[in-house]
Coordinates of C-alpha atoms in Angstrom, one line a residue:
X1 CA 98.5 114.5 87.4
X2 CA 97.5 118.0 86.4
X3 CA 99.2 121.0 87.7
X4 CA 96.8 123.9 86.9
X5 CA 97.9 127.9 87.3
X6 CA 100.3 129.9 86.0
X7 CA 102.4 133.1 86.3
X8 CA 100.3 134.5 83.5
X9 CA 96.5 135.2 83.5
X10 CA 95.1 132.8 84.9
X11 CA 92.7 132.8 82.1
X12 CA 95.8 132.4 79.6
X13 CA 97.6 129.0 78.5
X14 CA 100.9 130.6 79.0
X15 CA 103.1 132.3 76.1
X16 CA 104.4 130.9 73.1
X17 CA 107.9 130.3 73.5
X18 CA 109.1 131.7 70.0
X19 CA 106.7 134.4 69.4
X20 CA 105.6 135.3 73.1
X21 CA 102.0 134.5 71.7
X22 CA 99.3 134.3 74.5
X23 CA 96.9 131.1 74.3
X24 CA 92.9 131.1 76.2
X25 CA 93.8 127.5 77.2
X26 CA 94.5 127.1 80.6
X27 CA 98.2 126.1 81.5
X28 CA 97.7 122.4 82.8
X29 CA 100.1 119.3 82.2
X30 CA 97.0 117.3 81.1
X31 CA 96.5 120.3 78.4
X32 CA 100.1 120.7 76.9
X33 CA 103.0 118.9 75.3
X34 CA 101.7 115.0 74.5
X35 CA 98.0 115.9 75.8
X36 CA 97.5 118.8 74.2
X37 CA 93.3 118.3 73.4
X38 CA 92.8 116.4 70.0
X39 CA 89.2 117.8 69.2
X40 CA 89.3 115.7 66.3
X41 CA 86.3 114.1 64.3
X42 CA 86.7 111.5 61.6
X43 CA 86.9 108.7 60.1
X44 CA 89.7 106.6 58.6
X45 CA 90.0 103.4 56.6
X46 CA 92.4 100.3 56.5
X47 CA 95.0 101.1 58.7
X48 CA 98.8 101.1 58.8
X49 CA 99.7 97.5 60.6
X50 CA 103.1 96.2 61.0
X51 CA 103.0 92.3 61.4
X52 CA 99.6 90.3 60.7
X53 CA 96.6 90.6 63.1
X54 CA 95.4 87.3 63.5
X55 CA 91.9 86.8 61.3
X56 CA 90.1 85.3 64.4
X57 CA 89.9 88.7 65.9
X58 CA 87.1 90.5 64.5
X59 CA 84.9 93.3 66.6
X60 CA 85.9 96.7 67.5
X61 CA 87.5 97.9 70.1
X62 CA 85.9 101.2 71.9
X63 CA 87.7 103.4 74.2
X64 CA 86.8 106.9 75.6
X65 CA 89.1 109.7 76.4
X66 CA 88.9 113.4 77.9
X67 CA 89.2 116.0 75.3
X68 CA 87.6 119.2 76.0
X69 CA 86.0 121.0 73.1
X70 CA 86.2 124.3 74.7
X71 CA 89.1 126.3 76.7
X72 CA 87.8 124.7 79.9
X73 CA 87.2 126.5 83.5
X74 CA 91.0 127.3 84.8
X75 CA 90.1 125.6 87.9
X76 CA 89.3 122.3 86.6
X77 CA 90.5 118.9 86.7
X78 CA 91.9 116.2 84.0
X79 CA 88.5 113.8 84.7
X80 CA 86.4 116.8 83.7
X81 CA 86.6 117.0 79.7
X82 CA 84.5 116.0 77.2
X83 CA 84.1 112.3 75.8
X84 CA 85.0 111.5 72.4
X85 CA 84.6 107.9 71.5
X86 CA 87.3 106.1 69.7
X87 CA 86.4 102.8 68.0
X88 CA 88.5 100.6 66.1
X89 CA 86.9 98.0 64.1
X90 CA 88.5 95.0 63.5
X91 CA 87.9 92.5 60.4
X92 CA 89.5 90.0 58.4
X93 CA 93.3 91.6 59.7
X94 CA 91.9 95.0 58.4
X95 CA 91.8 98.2 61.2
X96 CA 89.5 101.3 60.6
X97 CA 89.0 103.8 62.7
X98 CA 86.1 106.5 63.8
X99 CA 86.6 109.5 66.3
X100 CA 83.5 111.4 67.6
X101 CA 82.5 113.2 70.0
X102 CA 79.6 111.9 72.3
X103 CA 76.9 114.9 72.0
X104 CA 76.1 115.5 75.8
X105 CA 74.0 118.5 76.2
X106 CA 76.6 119.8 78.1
X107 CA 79.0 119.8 75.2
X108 CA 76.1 120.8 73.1
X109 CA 75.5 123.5 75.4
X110 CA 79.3 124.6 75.6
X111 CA 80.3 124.3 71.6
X112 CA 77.3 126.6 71.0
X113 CA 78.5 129.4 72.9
X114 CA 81.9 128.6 72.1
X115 CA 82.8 129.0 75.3
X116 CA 83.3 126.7 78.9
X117 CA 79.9 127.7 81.1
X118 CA 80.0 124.6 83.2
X119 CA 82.6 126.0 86.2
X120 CA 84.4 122.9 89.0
X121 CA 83.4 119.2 88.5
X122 CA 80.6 118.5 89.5
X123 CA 79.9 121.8 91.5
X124 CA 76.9 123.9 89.9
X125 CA 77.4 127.0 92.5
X126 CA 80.0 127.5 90.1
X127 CA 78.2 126.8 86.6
X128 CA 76.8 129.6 84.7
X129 CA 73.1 130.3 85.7
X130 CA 72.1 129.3 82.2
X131 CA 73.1 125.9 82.4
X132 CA 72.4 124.9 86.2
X133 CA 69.1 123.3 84.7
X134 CA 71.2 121.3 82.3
X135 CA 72.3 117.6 82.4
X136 CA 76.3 118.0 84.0
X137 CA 77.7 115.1 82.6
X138 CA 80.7 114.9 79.8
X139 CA 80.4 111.0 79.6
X140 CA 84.0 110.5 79.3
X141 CA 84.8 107.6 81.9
X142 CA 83.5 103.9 79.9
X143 CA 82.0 102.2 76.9
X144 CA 79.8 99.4 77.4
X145 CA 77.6 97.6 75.6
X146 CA 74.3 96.5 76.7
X147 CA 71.1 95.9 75.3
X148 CA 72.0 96.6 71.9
X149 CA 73.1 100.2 73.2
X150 CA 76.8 101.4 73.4
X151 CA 76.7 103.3 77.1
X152 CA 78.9 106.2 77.4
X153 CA 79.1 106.4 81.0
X154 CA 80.1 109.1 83.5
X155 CA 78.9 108.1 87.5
X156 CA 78.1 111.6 87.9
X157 CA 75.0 111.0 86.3
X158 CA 72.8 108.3 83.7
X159 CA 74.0 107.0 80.6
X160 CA 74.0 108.5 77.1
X161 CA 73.0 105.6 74.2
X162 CA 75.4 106.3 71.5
X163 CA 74.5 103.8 68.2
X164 CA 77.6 101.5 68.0
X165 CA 78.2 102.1 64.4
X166 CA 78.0 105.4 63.4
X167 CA 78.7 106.8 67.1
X168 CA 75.6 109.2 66.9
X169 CA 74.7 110.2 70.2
X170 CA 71.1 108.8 70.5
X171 CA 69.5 108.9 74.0
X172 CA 70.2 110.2 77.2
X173 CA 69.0 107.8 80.1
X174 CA 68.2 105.0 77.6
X175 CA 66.7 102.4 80.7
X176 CA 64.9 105.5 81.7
X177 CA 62.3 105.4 84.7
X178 CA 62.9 102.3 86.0
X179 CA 64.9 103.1 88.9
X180 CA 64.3 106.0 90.5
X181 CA 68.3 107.3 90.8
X182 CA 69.9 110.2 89.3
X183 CA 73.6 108.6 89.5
X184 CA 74.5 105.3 87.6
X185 CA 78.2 104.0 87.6
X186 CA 81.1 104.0 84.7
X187 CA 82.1 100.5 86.4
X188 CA 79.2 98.4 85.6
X189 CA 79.7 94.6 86.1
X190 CA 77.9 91.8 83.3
X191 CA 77.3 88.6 85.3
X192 CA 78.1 85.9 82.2
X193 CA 76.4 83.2 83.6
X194 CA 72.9 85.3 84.6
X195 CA 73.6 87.2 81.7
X196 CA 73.0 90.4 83.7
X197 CA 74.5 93.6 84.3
X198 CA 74.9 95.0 87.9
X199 CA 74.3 98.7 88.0
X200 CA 74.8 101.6 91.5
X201 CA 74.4 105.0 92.0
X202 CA 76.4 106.9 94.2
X203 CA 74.8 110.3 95.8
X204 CA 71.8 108.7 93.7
X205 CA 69.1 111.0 95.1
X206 CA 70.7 114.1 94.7
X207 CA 73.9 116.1 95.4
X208 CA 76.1 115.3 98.5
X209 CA 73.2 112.8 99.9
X210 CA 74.0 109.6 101.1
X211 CA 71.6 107.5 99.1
X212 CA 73.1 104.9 97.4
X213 CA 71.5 102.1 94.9
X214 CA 72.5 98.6 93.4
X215 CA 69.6 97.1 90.8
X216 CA 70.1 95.0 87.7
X217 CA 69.5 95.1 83.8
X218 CA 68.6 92.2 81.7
X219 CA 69.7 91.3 78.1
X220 CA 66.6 93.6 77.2
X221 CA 67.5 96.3 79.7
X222 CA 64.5 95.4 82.1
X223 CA 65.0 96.5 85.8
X224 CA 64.9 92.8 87.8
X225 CA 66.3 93.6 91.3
X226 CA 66.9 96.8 93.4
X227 CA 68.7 97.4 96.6
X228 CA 69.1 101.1 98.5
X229 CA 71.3 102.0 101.2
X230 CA 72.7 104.2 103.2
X231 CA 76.7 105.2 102.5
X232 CA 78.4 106.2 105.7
X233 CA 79.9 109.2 104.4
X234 CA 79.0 111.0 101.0
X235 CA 82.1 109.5 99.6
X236 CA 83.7 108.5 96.1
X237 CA 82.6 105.1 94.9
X238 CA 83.9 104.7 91.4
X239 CA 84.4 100.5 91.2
X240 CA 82.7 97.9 92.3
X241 CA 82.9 93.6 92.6
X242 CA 80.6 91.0 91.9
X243 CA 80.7 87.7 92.5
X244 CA 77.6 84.9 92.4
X245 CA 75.9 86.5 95.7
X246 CA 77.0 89.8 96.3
X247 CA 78.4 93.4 95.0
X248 CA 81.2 94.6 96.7
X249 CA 81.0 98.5 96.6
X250 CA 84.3 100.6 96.9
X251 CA 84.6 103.7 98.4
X252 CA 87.4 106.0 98.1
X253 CA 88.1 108.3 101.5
X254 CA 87.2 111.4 99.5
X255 CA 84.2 113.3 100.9
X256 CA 81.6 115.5 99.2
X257 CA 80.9 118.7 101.1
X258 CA 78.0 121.2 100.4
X259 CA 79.1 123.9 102.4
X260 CA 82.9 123.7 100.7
X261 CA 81.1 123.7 97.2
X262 CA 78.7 126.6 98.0
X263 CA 82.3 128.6 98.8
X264 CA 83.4 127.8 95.1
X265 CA 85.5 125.1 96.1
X266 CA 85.8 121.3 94.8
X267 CA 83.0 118.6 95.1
X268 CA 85.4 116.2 96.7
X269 CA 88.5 116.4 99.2
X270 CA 90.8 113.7 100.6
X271 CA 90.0 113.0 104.0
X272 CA 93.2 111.3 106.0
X273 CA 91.2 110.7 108.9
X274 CA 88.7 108.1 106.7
X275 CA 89.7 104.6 105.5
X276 CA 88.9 103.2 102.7
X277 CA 85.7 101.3 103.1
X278 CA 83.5 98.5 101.6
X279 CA 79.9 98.2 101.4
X280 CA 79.1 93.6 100.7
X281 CA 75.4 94.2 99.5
X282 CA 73.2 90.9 99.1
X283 CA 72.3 90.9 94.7
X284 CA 69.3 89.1 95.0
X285 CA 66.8 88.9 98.4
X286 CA 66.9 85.4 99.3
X287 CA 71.1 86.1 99.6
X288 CA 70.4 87.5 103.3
X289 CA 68.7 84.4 104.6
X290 CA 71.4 81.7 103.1
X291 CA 74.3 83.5 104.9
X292 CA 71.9 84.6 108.3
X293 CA 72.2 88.0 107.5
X294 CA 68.8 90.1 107.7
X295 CA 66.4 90.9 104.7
X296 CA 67.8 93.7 103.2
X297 CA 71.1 94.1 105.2
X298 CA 74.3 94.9 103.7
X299 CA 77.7 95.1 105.6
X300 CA 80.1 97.8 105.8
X301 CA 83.8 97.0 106.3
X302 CA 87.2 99.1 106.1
X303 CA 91.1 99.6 106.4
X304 CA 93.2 101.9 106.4
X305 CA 93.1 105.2 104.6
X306 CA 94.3 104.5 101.1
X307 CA 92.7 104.4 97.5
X308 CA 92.0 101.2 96.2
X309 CA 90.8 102.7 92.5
X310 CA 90.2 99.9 90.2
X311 CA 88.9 95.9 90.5
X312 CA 90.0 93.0 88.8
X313 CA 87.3 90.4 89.9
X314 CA 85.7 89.0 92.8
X315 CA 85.2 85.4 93.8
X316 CA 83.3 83.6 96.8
X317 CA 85.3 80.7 99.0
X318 CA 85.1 79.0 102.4
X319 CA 82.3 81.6 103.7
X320 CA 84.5 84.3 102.5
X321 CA 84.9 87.1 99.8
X322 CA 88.1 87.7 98.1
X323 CA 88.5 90.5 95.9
X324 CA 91.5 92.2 93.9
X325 CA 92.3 95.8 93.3
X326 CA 94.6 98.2 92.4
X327 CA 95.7 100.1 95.8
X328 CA 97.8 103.5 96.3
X329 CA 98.5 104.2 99.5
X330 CA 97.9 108.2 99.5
X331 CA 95.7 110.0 97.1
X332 CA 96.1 109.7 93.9
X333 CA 94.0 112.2 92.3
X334 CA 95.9 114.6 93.9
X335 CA 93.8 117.7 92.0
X336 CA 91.5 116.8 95.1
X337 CA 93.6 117.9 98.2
X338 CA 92.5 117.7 101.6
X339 CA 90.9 120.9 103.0
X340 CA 94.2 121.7 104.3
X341 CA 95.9 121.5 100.9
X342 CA 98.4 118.5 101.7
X343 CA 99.8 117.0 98.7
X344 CA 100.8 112.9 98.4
X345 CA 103.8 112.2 98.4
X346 CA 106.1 111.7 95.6
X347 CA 107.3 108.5 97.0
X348 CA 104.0 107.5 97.8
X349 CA 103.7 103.6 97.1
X350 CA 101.2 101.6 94.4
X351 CA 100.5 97.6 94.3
X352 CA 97.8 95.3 93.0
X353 CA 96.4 93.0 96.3
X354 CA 93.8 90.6 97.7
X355 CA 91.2 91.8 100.4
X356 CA 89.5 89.4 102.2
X357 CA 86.3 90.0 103.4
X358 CA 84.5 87.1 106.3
X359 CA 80.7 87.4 105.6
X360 CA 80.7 86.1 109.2
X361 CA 81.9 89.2 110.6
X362 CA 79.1 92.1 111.5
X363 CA 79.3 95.5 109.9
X364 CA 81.9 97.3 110.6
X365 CA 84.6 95.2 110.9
X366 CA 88.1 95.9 110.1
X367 CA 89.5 93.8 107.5
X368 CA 92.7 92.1 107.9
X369 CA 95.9 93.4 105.5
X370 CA 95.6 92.6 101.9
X371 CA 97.7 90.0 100.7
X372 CA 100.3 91.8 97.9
X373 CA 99.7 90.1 94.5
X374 CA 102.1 92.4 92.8
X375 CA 104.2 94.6 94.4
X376 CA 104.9 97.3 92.2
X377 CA 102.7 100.2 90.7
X378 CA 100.2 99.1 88.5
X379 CA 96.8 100.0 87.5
X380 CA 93.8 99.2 85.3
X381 CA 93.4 95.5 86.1
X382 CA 91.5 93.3 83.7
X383 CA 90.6 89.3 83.8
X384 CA 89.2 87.3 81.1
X385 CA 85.9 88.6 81.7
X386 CA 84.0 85.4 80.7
X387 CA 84.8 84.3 84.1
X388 CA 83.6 87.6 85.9
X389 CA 82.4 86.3 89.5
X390 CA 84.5 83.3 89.6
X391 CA 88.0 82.4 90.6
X392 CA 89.9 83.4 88.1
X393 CA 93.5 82.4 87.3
X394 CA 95.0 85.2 84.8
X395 CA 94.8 88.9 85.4
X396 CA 96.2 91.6 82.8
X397 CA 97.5 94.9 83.9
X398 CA 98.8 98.0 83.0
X399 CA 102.1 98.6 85.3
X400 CA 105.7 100.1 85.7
X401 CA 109.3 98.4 85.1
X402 CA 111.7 100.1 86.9
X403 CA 114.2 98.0 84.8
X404 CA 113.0 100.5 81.8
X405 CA 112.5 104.1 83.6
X406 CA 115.4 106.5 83.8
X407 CA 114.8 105.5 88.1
X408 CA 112.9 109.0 88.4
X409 CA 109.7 108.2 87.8
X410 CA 107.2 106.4 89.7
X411 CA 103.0 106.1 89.9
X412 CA 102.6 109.3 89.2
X413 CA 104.6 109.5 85.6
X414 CA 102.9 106.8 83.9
X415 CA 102.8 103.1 83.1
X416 CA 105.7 102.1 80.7
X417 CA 104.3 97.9 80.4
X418 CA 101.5 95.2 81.1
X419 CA 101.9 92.7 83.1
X420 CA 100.5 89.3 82.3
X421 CA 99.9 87.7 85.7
X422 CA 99.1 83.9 87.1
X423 CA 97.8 83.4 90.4
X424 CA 97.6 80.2 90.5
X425 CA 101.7 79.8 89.3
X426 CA 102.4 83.2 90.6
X427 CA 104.1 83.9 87.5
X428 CA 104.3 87.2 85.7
X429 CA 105.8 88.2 81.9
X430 CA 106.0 91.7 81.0
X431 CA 105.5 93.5 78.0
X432 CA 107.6 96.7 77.6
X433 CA 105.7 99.3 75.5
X434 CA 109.4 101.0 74.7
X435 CA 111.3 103.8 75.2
X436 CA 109.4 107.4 76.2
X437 CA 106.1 104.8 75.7
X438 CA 103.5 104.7 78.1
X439 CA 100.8 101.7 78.1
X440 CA 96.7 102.0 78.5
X441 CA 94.5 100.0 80.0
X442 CA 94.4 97.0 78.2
X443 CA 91.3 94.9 77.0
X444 CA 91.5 90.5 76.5
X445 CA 89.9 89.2 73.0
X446 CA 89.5 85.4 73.4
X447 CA 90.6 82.9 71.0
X448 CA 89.2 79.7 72.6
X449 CA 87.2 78.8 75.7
X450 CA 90.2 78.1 77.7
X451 CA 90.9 81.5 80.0
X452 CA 93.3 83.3 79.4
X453 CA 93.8 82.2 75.6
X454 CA 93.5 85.2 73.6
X455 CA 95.1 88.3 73.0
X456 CA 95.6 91.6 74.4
X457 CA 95.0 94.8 73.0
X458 CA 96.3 98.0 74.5
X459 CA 97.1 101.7 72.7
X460 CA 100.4 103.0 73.0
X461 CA 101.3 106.9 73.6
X462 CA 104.4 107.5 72.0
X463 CA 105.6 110.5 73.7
X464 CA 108.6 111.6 71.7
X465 CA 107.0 110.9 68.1
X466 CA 103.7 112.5 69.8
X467 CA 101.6 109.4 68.3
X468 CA 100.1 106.6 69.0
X469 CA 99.7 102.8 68.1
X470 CA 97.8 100.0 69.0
X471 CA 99.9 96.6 70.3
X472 CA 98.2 93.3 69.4
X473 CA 99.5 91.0 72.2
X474 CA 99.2 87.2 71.7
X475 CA 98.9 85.5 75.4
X476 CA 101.1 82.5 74.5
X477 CA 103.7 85.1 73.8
X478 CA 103.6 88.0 75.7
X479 CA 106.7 90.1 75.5
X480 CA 106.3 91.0 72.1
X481 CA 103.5 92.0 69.7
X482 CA 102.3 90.3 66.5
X483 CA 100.7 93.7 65.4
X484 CA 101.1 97.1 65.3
X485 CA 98.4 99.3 64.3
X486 CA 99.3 102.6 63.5
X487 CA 97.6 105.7 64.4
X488 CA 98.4 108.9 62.3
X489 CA 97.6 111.2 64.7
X490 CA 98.2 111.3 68.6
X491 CA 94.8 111.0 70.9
X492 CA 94.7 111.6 74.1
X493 CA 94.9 109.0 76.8
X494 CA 91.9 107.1 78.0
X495 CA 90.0 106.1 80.5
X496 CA 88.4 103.2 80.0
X497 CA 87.4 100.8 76.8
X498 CA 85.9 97.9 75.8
X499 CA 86.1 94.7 73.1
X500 CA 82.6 94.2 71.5
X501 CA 83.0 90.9 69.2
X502 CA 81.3 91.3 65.6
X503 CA 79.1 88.3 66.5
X504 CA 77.3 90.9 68.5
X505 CA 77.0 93.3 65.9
X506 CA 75.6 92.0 63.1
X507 CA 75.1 95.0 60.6
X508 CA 78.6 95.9 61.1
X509 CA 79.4 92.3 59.7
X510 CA 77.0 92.7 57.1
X511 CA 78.3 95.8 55.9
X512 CA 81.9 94.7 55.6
X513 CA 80.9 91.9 53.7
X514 CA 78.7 93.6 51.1
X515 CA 81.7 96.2 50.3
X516 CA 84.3 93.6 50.3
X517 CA 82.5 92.4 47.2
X518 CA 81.7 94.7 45.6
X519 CA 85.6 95.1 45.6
X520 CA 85.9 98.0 48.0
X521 CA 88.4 97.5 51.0
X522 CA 87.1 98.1 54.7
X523 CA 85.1 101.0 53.6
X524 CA 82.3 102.0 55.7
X525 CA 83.1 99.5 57.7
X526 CA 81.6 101.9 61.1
X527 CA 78.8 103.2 58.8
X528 CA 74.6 102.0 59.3
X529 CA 73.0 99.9 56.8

C-alpha cells in the first residue's frame, strides 16, 4: 500500500537522514526502504543455487514488476511504473538471469526527456500536452506467451510483443486490427483443450465508456469469436474465469468518472454503495441456445460490495458455475479512495472462496454467499493450469501465517507463505518463506501428467538482507525447498509471471546446447541464434 506526500516538497523524496540531502523521488512506501526502484538492465550467468534443482525443469520463468525509470508524478500510484521483464532460464539445474526494461513509448517518451510527463494513472487531463497523443501504457501487469510472442500486458491498453529471448521490445499491438478494441486484459485465459486464448477489453471503445468485449486467439493469433456488451457501470475488471462454455467477467466496485478526472483527480474511486458484480458471457454462439438463453445474451449477477481481485479457475456442474477467487472485504487498493476520502480498515478481512453462479437464474440476480475455502488472507491463486476450465483439485497460493507474523500485521503488510491446497481432502501444507520474508505469486512446473505433480516456483523478498531468492518447491514435499536460487541484487516485487517450458522455445534449447559443447557454461543462454 503506498502512502504518497510528505512534509517536504511535495516534489522531494524527503531528506537524507545523515546528510539532510534532498531526493526528486517522491516520498512513497512503494519507492523507499526494500522497494526502492531497481532500474537495472542486465544480464547474468549460472546462478548461485543452494540444493539441486531437479533436471526435469527446464524453461524460464518470466515475471514483470513496477520499476519506474523516471522520478514519477507525486500523485501517482504503485500500479503505475514502468515494466521491466525478469526472466529466468532454467536448464540442465543451471539458472541465468536477464533484466530489461519493456520499451513502451511511454517509457521511450519519458527516459528521453529524463523526466515523468505522463501525470495520474490512466488520466491524460493530467499528462503533458506533448504526450496526450501517445500510447499510455507501462505494460507492467503479466507475461504471457502466445503465438510465439511474449505479451507484456497492461488492461489499460493492447499488448506490446517483446521476443522471448533477448527481451527486445518488438511490436506494439501484435494481433493488430482484428478486433476493433482499444483495451485488452493482463488476465488472459488459454483454454488447453481448444487450445485457445480468451481475451476482453474493459472501457474497450474509449475512456470511461461502457463498451466491453470478449473474442478469442488461436495458436496462430487469428481472431475466431467476438462478443460486445454493455458493463453496467464503467467499472474495474482486471480478472476473468473460463470454463468449457462461458467467461466469467469480474468487476471490482471502483468506478471511472470523467468529470472527477477532468478536475485532476483519479481515474477510479471505490464506490461502497456498488457490489461486486459478474458478467457469465456465452464463448461461442451456439452456448445461448443449449442453456435457453437468447443469441447473444450474457447475464449480470452480484453481492455484496467487496473486491474479489484474483481467479483460480472455473468449472461447470449440475447447470451451475462455480468459480474461485481471492476476496477482501473493503478496498484494497486503497490509493483509490472513495470520493469522500474513506480509508479500509486496518482490520479489514481477506479469504480465498467459491461463488456459485445458477445459469438458471435471469440477470441480475443476487448470488448466494460464497463458500470459504480458506479463511485467512491470501492472494494470487494459481491451479495446475493444464486443467484450466475443469474441476480442479489442487490450488497454490500466496498467503499469511499468523503463526509466523509478530501478530501486527495483516493483508495489508504482505504475504509471509504459500499455501498448497486440496479441495477435494480439504487439506492444506504451508510453506514459510522465513523470517522478515515475504512470498510472490507463485507459478506450478509439472513433472508428470497427474495434477498437481510438479513443483512450485515463487521469488522471495528478503527484507532485512534487502535481496531476493527464488524457492524451488517440490509438491510431494511442500514445507521445504529443494533449491535456492540466489539473486545478487534485490528487484522489486511483481505482479504477475509466467512458466514457459523449453519445449516451446526451441532456439533457446538450441542455443544452450551448442555452448555447452563447445565447453562454455549457460552462456548466452537468453541470447537469439
Amino acid at each position: 500500500m503506498s502512502e504518497k506526500g510528505s512534509s517536504e516538497s511535495p516534489k522531494s523524496g524527503g531528506v537524507d537522514g545523515l546528510y539532510g540531502l534532498v531526493s526528486h523521488w517522491p516520498v512513497a512506501l512503494d519507492l523507499a526502504g526494500s522497494s526502492l526502484p531497481c532500474r537495472l538492465e542486465g544480464e547474468i550467468e549460472d546462478l548461485v543455487v543452494f540444493g539441486t534443482i531437479p533436471s526435469e525443469i527446464s524453461g524460464t520463468f518470466y515475471r514483470v514488476m513496477v520499476d519506474p525509470f523516471v522520478p514519477p508524478d507525486e500523485r501517482n500510484v504503485p500500479i503505475d511504473g514502468d515494466g521491466i521483464i525478469s526472466a529466468f532460464r532454467f536448464h540442465k539445474g543451471k539458472v541465468d538471469m536477464k533484466v530489461r526494461y519493456i520499451e513502451t513509448e511511454r517509457y521511450k517518451l519519458e527516459r528521453q526527456a529524463g523526466k515523468a510527463l505522463f501525470g495520474l494513472y490512466r488520466n491524460p487531463y493530467t499528462h503533458h500536452p506533448c504526450v496526450r497523443g501517445a500510447v499510455d501504457s507501462t505494460a507492467n501487469t503479466n507475461l504471457v506467451y502466445w503465438a510465439n510472442r511474449l505479451l507484456a500486458l497492461k488492461e489499460v491498453a493492447l499488448p506490446y510483443s517483446v521476443d522471448p529471448n533477448t527481451l527486445d521490445t518488438t511490436e506494439y499491438d501484435p494481433f493488430g486490427g482484428q478486433v476493433k478494441a482499444k483495451t485488452f486484459t493482463a488476465h488472459p485465459k488459454v483454454d488447453p483443450k481448444s487450445n485457445e486464448l480468451i481475451v476482453f477489453g474493459y472501457e474497450a471503445t474509449g475512456l470511461c465508456s461502457l463498451d466491453v468485449v470478449t473474442y478469442t486467439l488461436d495458436a496462430t493469433g487469428k481472431k475466431t469469436q467476438e462478443h460486445w456488451l454493455k458493463a453496467p457501470w464503467c467499472a474495474f475488471i482486471h480478472d476473468c474465469a473460463i470454463t468449457t462454455n462461458f467467461t466469467i467477467l469480474f468487476l471490482w466496485p471502483f468506478e471511472a468518472d470523467h468529470e472527477r478526472m477532468k478536475k485532476g483527480g483519479h481515474h477510479w474511486a471505490w464506490n461502497y454503495d456498488r457490489p461486486a458484480t459478474f458478467i457469465v458471457v456465452p464463448r461461442h454462439r451456439e452456448v445461448a441456445a443449449k442453456f435457453g438463453w437468447k443469441e447473444g445474451e450474457s447475464r449480470v449477477y452480484s453481492w455484496k460490495n467487496c473486491m474479489p481481485i484474483h481467479t483460480a479457475g472455473a468449472w461447470e456442474e449440475g447447470g451451475k458455475i462455480y468459480v474461485e477467487s481471492s476476496r477482501v472485504h473493503d478496498n484494497a487498493f486503497p490509493f483509490f479512495p472513495p470520493d469522500d476520502g474513506r480509508m479500509p480498515s486496518p482490520e479489514t478481512k481477506a479469504d480465498f472462496v467459491r461463488w456459485e453462479f445458477d445459469l438458471s437464474l435471469p440477470s441480475g440476480s443476487t448470488v448466494p454467499n460464497p463458500l470459504v475455502v480458506l479463511d485467512l488472507p491470501c492472494e494470487f491463486p494459481r491451479i495446475d493450469e493444464r486443467f484450466m476450465g475443469d474441476r480442479y483439485e489442487w490450488v497454490f497460493l500466496n498467503c499469511f501465517i499468523p503463526e509466523n507474523s509478530d501478530g501486527k500485521k495483516n493483508i495489508f503488510h504482505g504475504l509471509n507463505g504459500l499455501v498448497m491446497h486440496n479441495n477435494r481432502t480439504k487439506e492444506s501444507q504451508y510453506f514459510y518463506s522465513g523470517d522478515d520474508s515475504l512470498c510472490q505469486e507463485p507459478i506450478f512446473v509439472p513433472r508428470s501428467e497427474t495434477e498437481g505433480d510438479g513443483w512450485v516456483m515463487t521469488l522471495i523478498e528478503r527484507k532485512a538482507s534487502n535481496r531476493c531468492d527464488i524457492a524451488v518447491i517440490d509438491t510431494r514435499d511442500f514445507q521445504r525447498p529443494v533449491a535456492i536460487v540466489q539473486l545478487p541484487f534485490h528487484v522489486k516485487a511483481q505482479i504477475h509471471g509466467n512458466w514457459v517450458d523449453g519445449s516451446i522455445l526451441p532456439a533457446t534449447e538450441k542455443i544452450v546446447r551448442t555452448f555447452e559443447a563447445e565447453g562454455v557454461s549457460g552462456r548466452g543462454a537468453l541470447e537469439p541464434l
